[in-house]
Tab-separated table of C-alpha atoms in Angstrom:
chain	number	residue	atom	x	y	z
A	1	UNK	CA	-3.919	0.005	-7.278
A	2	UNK	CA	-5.626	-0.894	-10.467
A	3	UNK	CA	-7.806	-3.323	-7.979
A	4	UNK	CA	-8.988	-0.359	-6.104
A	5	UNK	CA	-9.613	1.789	-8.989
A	6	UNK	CA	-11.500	-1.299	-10.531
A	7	UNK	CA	-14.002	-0.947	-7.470
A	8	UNK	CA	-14.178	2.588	-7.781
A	9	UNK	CA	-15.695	1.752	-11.557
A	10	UNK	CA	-12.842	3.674	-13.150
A	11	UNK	CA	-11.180	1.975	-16.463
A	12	UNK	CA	-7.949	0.047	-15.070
A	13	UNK	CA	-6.941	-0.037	-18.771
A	14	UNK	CA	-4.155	2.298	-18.509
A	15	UNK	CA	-3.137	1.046	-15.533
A	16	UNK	CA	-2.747	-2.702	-16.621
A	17	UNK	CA	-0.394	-1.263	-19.850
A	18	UNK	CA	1.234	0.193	-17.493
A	19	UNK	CA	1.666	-2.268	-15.122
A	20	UNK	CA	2.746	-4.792	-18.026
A	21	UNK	CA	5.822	-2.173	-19.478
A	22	UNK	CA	7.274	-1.961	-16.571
A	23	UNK	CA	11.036	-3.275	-16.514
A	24	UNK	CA	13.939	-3.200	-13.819
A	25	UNK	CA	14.747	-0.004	-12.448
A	26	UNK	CA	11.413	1.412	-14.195
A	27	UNK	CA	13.510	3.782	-16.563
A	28	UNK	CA	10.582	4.952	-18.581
A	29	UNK	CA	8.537	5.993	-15.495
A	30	UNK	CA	5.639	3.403	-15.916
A	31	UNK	CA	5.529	3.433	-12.244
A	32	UNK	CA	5.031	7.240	-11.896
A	33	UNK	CA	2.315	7.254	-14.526
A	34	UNK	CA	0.538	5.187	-13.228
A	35	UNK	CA	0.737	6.851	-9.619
A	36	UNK	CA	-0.145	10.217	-10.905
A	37	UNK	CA	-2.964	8.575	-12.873
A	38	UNK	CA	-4.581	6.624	-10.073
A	39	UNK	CA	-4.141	9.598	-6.984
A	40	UNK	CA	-6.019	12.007	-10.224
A	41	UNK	CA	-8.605	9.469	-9.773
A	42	UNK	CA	-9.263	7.289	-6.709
A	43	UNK	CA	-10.833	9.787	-4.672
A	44	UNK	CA	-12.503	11.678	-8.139
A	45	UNK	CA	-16.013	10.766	-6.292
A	46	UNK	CA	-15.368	12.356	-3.042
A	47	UNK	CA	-12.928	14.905	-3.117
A	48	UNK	CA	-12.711	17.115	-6.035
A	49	UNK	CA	-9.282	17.905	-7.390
A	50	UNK	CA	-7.663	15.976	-5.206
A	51	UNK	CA	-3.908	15.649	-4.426
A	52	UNK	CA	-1.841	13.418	-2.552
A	53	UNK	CA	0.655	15.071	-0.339
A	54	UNK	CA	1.652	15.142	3.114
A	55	UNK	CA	0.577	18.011	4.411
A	56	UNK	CA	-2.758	18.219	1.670
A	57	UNK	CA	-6.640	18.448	2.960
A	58	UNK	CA	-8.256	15.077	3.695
A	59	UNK	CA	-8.572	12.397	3.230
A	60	UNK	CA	-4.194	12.418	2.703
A	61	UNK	CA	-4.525	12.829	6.945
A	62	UNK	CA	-6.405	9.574	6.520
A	63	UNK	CA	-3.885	7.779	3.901
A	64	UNK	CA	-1.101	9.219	6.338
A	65	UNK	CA	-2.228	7.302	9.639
A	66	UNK	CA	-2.982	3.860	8.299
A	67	UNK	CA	0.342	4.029	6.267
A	68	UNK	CA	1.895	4.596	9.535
A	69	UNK	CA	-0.046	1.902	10.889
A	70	UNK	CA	0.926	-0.291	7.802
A	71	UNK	CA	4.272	0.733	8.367
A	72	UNK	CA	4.636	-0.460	11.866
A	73	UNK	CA	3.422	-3.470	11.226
A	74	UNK	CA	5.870	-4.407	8.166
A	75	UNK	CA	8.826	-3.293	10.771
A	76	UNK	CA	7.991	-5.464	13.385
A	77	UNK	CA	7.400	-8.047	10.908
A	78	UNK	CA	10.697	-7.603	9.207
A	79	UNK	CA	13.010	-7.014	12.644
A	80	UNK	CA	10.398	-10.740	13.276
A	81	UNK	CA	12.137	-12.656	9.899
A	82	UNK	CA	15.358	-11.298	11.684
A	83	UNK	CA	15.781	-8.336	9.001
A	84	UNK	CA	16.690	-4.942	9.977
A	85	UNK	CA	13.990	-2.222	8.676
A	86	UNK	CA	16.311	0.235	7.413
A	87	UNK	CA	18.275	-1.608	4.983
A	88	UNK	CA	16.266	-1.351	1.676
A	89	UNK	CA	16.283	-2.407	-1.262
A	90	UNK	CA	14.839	0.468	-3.455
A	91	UNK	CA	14.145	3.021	-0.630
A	92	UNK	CA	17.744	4.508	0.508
A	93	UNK	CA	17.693	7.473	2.778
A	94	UNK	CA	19.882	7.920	5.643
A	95	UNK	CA	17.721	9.762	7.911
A	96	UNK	CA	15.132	7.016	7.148
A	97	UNK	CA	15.128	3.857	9.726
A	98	UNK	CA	12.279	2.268	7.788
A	99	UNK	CA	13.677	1.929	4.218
A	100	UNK	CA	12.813	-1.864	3.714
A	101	UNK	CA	9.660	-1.583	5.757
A	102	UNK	CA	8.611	1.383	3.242
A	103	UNK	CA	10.350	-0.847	0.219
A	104	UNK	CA	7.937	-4.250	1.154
A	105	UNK	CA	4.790	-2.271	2.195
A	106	UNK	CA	3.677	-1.177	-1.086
A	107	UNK	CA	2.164	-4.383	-2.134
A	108	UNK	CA	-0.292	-3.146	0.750
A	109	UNK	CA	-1.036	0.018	0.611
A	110	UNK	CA	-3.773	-0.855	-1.501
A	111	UNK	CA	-5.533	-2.401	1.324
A	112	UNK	CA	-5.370	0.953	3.279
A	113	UNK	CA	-6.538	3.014	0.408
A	114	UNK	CA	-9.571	0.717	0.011
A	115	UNK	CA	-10.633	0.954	3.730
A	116	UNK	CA	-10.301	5.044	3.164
A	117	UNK	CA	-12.398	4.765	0.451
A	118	UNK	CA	-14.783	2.612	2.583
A	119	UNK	CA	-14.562	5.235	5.378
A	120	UNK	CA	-15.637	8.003	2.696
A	121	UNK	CA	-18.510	6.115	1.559
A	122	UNK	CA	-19.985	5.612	4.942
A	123	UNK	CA	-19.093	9.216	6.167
A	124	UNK	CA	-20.425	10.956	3.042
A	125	UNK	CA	-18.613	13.442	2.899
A	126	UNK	CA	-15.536	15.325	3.920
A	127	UNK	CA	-14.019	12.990	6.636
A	128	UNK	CA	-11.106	14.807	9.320
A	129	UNK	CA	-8.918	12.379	11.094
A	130	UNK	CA	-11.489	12.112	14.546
A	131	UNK	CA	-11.085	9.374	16.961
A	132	UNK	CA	-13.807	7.104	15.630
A	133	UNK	CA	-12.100	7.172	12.334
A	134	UNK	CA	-8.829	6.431	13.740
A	135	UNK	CA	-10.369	3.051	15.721
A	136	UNK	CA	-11.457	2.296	11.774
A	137	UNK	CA	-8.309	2.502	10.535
A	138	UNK	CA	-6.254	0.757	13.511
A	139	UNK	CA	-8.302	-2.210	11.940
A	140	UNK	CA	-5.755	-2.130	9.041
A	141	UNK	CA	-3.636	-5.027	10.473
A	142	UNK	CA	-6.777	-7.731	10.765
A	143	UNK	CA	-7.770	-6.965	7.204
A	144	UNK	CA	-8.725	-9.709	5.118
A	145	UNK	CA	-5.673	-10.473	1.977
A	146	UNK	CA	-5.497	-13.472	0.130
A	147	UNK	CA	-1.302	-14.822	0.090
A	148	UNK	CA	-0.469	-18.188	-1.560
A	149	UNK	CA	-4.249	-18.864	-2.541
A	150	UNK	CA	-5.564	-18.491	1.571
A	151	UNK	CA	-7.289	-15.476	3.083
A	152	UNK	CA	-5.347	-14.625	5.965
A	153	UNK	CA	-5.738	-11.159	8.261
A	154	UNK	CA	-3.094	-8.208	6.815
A	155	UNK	CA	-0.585	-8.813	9.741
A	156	UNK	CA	0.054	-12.473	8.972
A	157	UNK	CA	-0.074	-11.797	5.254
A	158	UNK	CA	3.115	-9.485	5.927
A	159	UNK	CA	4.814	-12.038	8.143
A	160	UNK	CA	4.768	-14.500	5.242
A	161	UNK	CA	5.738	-11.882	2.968
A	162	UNK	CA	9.245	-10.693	5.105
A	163	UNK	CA	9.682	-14.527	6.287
A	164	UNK	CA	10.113	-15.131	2.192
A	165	UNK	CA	12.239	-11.872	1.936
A	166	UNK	CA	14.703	-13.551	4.659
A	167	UNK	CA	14.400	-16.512	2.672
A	168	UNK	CA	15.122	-15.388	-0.622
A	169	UNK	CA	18.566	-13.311	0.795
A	170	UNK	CA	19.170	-17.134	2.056
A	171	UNK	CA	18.573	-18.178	-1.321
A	172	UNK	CA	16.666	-20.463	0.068
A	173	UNK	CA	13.727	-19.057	-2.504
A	174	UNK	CA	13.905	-17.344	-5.383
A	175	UNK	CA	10.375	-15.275	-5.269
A	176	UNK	CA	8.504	-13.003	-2.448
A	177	UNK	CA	5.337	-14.299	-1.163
A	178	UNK	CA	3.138	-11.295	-1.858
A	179	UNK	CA	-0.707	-10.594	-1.286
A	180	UNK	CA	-2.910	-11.006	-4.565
A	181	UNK	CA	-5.837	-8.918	-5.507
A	182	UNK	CA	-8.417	-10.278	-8.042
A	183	UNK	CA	-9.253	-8.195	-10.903
């Protein structure tokens, strides 16, 4: 998130404290701070006051479809590494069948939030979710991320990322394979 920001010219420097205080389990909220900071301020140039919610005006109808696209792409990749996409690790819900999909997809959300941004930028202007937008946004799974030093499209990013999850329950690794954004 503090990539995005960075391209949005805000000052990441909260974010990066943030980022670095961060410990297991998050019990001083580090991770919510910084969430509330960035939502108060990603979209500052294009939608005034804006609020990220479920339900909330545009561009959260935006955010909402490519997450679900994001989504469905981390579950097939997942049930792929022979993982089952409601087991998670942090996300635990029962009347969720995504929980590990939701859990390993936050490392790329970022690259759905930049490609609304994009979409903003070229539509100048309050954006609804029409079907030219959503052909924009059912792009999200050939964007380009850069995993273990290669640029690789989004989808093959995420099977490298579960294949390490299965790997690391094998203890066969010890870290996830996870997209990097430069700063």
């Amino acid at each position: 998130q503090a990539a995005v920001l960075k391209l949005t010219g805000a000052s990441i420097e909260n974010m990066n404290y943030w980022a670095s205080q961060v410990k297991n389990g998050d019990p001083d909220n580090y991770e919510g701070r910084a969430a509330a900071h960035y939502w108060k301020t990603v979209f500052v140039d294009y939608v005034e006051g804006f609020t990220r919610g479920r339900f909330e005006a545009a561009p959260n109808s935006l955010l909402n479809y490519g997450y679900a696209i994001l989504r469905a792409v981390v579950a097939r990749s997942l049930v792929g590494s022979g993982l089952h996409p409601s087991l998670g690790i942090h996300h635990h819900n029962k009347y969720n069948a995504y929980c590990l999909a939701d859990d390993i997809m936050e490392p790329y959300r970022p690259y759905v939030d930049q490609l609304v941004l994009k979409i903003l930028e070229d539509e100048e202007g309050e954006v609804e979710l029409s079907w030219d937008i959503k052909s924009i946004l059912l792009t999200i799974p050939t964007l380009d991320v850069i995993i273990n030093q290669k640029r690789k499209p989004l989808m093959l990013a995420v099977q490298q990322t579960t294949a390490s999850l299965a790997a690391c329950y094998l203890k066969e690794r010890k870290k996830l394979k996870l997209p990097v954004w430069e700063i």
